C-alpha positions as YAML, in Angstrom:
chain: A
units: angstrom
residues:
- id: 1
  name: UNK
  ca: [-1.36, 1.72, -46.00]
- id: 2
  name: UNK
  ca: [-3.36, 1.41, -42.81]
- id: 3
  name: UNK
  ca: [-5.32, 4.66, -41.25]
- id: 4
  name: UNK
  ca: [-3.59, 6.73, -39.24]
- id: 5
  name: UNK
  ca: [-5.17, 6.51, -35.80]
- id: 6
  name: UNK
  ca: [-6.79, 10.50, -35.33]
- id: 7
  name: UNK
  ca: [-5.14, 12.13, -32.02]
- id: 8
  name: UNK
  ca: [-7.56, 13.47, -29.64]
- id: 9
  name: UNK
  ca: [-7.56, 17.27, -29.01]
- id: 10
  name: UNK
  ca: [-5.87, 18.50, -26.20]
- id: 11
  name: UNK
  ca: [-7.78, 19.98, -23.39]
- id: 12
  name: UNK
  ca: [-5.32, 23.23, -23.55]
- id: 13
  name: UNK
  ca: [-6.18, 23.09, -27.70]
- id: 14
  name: UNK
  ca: [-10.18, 23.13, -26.59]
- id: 15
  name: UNK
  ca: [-9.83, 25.71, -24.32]
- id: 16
  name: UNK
  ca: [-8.05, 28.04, -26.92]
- id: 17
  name: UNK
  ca: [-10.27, 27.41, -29.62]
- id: 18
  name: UNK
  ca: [-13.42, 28.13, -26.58]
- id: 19
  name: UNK
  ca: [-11.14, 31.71, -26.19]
- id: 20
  name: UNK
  ca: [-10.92, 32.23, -29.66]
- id: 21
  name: UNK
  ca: [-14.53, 31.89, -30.61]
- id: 22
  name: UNK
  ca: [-15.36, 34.17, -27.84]
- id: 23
  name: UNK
  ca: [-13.14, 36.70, -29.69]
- id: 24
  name: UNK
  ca: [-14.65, 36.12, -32.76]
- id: 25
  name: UNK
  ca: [-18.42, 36.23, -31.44]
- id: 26
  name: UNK
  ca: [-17.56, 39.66, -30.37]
- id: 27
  name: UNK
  ca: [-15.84, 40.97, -33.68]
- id: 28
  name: UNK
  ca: [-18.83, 39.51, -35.25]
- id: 29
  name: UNK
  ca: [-20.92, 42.25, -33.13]
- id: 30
  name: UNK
  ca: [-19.33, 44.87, -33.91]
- id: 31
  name: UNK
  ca: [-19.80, 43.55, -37.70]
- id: 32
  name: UNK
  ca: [-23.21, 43.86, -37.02]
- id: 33
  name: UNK
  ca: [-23.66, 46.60, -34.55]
- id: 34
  name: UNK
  ca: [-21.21, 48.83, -36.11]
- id: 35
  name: UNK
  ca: [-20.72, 50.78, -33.04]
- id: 36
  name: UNK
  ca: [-16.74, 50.31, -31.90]
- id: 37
  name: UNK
  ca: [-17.14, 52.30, -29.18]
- id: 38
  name: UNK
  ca: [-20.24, 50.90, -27.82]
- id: 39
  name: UNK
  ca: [-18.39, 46.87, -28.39]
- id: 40
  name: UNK
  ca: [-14.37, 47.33, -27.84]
- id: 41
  name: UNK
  ca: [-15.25, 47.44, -23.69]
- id: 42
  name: UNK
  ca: [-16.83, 44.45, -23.86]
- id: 43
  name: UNK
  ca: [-14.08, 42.77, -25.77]
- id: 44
  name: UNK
  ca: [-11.64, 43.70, -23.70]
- id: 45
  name: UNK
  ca: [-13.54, 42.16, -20.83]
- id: 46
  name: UNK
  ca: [-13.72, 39.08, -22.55]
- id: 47
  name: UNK
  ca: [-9.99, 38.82, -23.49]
- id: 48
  name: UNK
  ca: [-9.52, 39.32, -19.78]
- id: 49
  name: UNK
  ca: [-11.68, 37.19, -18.36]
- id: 50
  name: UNK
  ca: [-10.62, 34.54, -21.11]
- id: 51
  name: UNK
  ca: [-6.52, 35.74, -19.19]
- id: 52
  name: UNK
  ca: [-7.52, 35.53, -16.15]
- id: 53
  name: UNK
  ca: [-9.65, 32.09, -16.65]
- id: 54
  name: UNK
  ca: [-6.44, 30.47, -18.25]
- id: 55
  name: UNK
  ca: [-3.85, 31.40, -15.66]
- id: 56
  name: UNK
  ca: [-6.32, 30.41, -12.94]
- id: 57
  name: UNK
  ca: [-6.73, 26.73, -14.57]
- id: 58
  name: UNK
  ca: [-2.79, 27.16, -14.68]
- id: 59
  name: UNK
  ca: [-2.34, 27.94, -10.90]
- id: 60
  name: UNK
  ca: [-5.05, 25.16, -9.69]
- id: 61
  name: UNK
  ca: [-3.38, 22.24, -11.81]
- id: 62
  name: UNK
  ca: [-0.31, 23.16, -10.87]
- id: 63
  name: UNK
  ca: [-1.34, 23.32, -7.04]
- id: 64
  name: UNK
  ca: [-2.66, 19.69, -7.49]
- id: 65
  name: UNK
  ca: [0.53, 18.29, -8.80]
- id: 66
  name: UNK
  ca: [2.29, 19.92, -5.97]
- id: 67
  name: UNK
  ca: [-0.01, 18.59, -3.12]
- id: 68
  name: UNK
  ca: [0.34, 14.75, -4.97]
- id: 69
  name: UNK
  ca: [3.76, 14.82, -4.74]
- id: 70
  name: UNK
  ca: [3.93, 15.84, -1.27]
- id: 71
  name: UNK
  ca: [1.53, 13.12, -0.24]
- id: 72
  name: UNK
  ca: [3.52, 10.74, -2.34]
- id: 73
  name: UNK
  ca: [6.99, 11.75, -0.64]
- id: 74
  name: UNK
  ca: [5.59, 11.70, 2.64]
- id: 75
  name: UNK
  ca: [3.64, 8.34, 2.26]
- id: 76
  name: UNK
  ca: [7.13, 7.20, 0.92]
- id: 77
  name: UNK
  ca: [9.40, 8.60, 4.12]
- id: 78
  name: UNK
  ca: [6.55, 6.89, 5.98]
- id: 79
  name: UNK
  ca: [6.88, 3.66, 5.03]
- id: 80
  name: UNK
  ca: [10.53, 4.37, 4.62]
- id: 81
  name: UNK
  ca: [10.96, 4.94, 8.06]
- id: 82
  name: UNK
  ca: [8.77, 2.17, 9.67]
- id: 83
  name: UNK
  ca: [10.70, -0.37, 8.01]
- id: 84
  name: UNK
  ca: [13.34, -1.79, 9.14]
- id: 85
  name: UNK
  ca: [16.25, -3.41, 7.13]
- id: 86
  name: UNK
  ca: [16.60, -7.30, 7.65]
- id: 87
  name: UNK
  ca: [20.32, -6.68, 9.13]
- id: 88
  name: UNK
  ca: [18.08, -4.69, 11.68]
- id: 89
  name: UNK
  ca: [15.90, -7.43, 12.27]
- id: 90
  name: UNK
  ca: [18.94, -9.62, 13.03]
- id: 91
  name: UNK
  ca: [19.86, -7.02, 15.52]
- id: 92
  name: UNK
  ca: [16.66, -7.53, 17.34]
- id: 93
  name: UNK
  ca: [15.70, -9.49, 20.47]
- id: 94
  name: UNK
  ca: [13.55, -12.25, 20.72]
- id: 95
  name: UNK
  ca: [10.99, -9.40, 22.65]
- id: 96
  name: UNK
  ca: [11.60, -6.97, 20.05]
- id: 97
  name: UNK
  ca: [11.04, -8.91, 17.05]
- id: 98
  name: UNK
  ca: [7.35, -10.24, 18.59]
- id: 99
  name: UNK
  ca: [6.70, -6.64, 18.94]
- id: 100
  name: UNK
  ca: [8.10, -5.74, 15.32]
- id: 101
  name: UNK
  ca: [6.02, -8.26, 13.69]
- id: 102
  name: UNK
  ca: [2.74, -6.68, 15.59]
- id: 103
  name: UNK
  ca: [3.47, -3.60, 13.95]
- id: 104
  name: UNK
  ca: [3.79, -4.86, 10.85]
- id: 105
  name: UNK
  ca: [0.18, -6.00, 10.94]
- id: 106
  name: UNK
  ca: [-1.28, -3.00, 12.17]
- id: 107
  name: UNK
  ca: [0.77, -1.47, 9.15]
- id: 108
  name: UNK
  ca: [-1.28, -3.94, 6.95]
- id: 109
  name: UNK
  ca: [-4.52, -3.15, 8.70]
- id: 110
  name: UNK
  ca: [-5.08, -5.69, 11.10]
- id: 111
  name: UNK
  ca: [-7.02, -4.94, 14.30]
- id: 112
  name: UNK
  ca: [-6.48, -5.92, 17.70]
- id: 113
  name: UNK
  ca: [-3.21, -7.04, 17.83]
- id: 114
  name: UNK
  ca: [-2.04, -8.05, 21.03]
- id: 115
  name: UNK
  ca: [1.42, -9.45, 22.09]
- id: 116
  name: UNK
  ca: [1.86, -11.98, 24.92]
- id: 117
  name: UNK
  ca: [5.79, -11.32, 25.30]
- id: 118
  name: UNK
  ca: [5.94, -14.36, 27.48]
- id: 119
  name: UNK
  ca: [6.73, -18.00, 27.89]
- id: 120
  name: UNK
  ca: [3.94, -20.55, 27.67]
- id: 121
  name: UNK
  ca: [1.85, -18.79, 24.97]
- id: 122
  name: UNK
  ca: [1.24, -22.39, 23.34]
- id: 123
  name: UNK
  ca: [2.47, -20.60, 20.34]
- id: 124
  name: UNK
  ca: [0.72, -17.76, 20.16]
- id: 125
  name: UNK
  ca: [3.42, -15.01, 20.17]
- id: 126
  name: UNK
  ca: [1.15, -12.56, 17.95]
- id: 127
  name: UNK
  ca: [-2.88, -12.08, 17.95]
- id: 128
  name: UNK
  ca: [-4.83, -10.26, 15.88]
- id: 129
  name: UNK
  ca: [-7.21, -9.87, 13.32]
- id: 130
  name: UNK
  ca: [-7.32, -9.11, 9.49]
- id: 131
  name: UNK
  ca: [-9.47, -6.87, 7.90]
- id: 132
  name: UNK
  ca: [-12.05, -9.20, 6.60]
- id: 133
  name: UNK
  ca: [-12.63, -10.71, 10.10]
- id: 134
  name: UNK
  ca: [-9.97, -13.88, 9.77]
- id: 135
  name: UNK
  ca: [-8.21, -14.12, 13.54]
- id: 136
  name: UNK
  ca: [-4.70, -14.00, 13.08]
- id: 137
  name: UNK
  ca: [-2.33, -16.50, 15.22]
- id: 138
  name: UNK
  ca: [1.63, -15.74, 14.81]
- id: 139
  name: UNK
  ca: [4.48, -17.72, 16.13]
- id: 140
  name: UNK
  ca: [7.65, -15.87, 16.17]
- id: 141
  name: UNK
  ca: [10.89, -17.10, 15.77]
- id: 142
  name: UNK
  ca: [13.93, -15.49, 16.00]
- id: 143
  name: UNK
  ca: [16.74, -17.72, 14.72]
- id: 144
  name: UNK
  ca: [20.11, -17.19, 13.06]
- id: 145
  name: UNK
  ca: [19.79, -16.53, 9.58]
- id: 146
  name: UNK
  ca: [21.98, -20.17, 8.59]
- id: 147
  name: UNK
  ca: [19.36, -22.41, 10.58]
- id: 148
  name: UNK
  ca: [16.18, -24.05, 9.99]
- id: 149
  name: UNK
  ca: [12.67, -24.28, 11.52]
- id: 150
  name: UNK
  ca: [12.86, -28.08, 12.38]
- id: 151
  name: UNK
  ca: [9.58, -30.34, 12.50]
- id: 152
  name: UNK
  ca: [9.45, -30.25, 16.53]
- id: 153
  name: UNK
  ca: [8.61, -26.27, 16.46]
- id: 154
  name: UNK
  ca: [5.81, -26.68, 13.67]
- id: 155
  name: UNK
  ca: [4.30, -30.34, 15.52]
- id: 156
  name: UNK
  ca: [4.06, -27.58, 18.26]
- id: 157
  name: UNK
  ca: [2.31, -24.75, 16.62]
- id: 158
  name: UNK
  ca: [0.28, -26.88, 14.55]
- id: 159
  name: UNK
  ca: [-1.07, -28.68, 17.70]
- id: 160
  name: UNK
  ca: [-1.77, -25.15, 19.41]
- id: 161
  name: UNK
  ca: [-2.83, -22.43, 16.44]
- id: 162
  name: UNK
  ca: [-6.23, -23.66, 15.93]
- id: 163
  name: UNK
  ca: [-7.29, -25.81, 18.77]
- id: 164
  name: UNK
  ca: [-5.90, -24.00, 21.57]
- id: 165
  name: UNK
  ca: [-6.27, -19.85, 19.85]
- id: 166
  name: UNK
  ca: [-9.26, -20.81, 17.29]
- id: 167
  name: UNK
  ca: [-7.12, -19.39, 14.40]
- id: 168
  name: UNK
  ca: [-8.24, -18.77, 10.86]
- id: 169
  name: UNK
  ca: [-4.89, -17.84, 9.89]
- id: 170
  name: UNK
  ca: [-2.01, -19.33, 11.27]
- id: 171
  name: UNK
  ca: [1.34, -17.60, 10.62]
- id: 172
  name: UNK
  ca: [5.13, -19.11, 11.67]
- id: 173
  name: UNK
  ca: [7.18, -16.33, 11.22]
- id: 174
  name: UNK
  ca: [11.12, -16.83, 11.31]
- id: 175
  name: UNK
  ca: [14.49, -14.87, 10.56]
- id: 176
  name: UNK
  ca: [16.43, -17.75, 9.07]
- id: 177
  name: UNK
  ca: [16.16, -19.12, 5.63]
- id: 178
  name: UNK
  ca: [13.89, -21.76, 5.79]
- id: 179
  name: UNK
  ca: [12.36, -24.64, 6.83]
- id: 180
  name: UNK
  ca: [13.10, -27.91, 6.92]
- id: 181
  name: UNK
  ca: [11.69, -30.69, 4.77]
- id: 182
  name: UNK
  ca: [9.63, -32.48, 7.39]
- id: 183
  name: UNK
  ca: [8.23, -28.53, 9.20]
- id: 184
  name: UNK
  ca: [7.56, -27.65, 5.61]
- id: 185
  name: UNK
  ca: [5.64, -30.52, 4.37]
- id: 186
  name: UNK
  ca: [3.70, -30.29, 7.47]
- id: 187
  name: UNK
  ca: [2.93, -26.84, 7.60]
- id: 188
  name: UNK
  ca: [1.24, -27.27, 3.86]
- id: 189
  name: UNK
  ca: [-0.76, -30.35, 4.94]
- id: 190
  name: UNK
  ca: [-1.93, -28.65, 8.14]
- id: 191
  name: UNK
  ca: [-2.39, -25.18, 5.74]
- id: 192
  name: UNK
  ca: [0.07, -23.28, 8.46]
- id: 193
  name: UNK
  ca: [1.63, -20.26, 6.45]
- id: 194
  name: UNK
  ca: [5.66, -20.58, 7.02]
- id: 195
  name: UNK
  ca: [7.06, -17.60, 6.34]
- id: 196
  name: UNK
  ca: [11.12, -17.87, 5.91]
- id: 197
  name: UNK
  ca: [13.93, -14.81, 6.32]
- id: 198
  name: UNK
  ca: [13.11, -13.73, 2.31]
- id: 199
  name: UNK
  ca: [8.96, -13.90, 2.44]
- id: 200
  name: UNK
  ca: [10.21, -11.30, 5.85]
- id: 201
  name: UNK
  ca: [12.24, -9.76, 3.72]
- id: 202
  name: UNK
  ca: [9.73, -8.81, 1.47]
- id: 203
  name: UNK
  ca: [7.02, -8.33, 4.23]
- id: 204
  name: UNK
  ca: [9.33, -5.62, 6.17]
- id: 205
  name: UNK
  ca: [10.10, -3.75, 2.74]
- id: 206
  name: UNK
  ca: [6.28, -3.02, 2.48]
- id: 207
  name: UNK
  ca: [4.95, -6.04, 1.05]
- id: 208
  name: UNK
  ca: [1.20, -6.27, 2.14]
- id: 209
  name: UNK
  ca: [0.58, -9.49, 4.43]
- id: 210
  name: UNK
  ca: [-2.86, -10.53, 2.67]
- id: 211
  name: UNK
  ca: [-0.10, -11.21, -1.02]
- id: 212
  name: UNK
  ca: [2.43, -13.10, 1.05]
- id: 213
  name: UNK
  ca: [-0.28, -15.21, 3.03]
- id: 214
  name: UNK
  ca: [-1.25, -17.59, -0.03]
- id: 215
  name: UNK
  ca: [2.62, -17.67, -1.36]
- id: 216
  name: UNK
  ca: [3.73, -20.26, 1.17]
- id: 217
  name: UNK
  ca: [1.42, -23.14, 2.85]
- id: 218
  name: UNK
  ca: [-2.99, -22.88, 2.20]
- id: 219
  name: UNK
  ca: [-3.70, -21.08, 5.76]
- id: 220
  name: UNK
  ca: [-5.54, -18.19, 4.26]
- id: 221
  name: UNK
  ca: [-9.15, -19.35, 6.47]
- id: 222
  name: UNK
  ca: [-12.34, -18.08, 5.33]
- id: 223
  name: UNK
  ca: [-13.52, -14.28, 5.59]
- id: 224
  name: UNK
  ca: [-15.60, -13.35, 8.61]
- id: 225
  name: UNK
  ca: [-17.16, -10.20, 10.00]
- id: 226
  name: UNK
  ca: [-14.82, -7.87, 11.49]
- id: 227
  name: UNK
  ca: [-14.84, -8.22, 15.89]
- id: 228
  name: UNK
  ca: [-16.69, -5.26, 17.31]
...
């Protein structure tokens, strides 16, 4: 019959035992002193010390608990409320989405994120950059959910992201469910990141851009020092 794997003592278990021996150091003076009267004050002043010490510990894990809940609901009511539902995201305008998918990179850390909110960006709806340095191109798209990113709007972006804006990462963005065979293959060739409705999806429920980046086309660019 195999060993029986030895539990470790609890910390609560140590700390008894520590009390305990205290108490029994002192009953051993007054073994050896045999003075009561000159020990039982000091006794008593360890039993309460030993108390106080134990309902202290009590109060302080206690406290910590409480405060890591509380920054775990409000991180949680945070994120809760800076998301937006994708039925929201239909709801959006053109304008508004650009905007919506800015603040989703700041949410994700990126830094200097500007949006050009106008006609004749040569694709570049979204500019910023990530973390590490990588410049960040986005091309929004705001489409019903049933279409498809044809090959004309990638020939377009892929002509524009990196020549034209100098982008390490080049993200196309769209609300509808995919793309289609001829804008997909050439987004992976061209290592453009296509992001369809459900990579979105996942993206405006909290998922961090930097795990969604290498799920769909090779864009990702190299790492670079941070702009100043």
């Amino acid at each position: 019959m195999a060993a029986r794997r030895r539990r470790r003592p609890r910390k609560r278990t140590r700390r008894q035992l520590q009390g305990w021996g205290s108490v029994a150091a002192v009953v051993a003076a007054v073994w050896v002193v045999g003075n009561w009267a000159v020990v039982w004050p000091v006794l008593v002043a360890v039993l309460v010390v030993s108390g106080l010490g134990g309902a202290g510990w009590g109060l302080w894990r206690a406290h910590r608990l409480a405060v890591g809940k509380d920054r775990q609901w409000r991180a949680q009511e945070e994120a809760r409320a800076r998301e937006l539902s994708m039925a929201e995201v239909d709801a959006l305008t053109w304008q508004e989405f650009e905007r919506y998918v800015a603040e989703l990179c700041l949410r994700d850390g990126c830094t200097k994120v500007v949006v050009s909110g106008r006609s004749g960006d040569l694709g570049a709806d979204v500019v910023g950059y990530l973390a590490d340095g990588r410049k960040l191109v986005v091309q929004c798209k705001k489409y019903a959910p049933h279409r498809s990113v044809p090959s004309q709007d990638m020939q377009k972006f892929v002509g524009t992201a990196r020549l034209e804006h100098g982008a390490d990462v080049a993200l196309f963005v769209t609300t509808c469910r995919g793309f289609t065979k001829d804008a997909l293959g050439l987004a992976v060739r061209q290592g453009i990141v296509a992001m369809h409705r459900d990579l979105l999806g996942a993206w405006v429920k909290g998922a961090h851009l930097e795990t969604l980046i290498p799920l769909s086309g090779s864009g990702g660019g190299a790492a670079r020092r941070p702009p100043a």
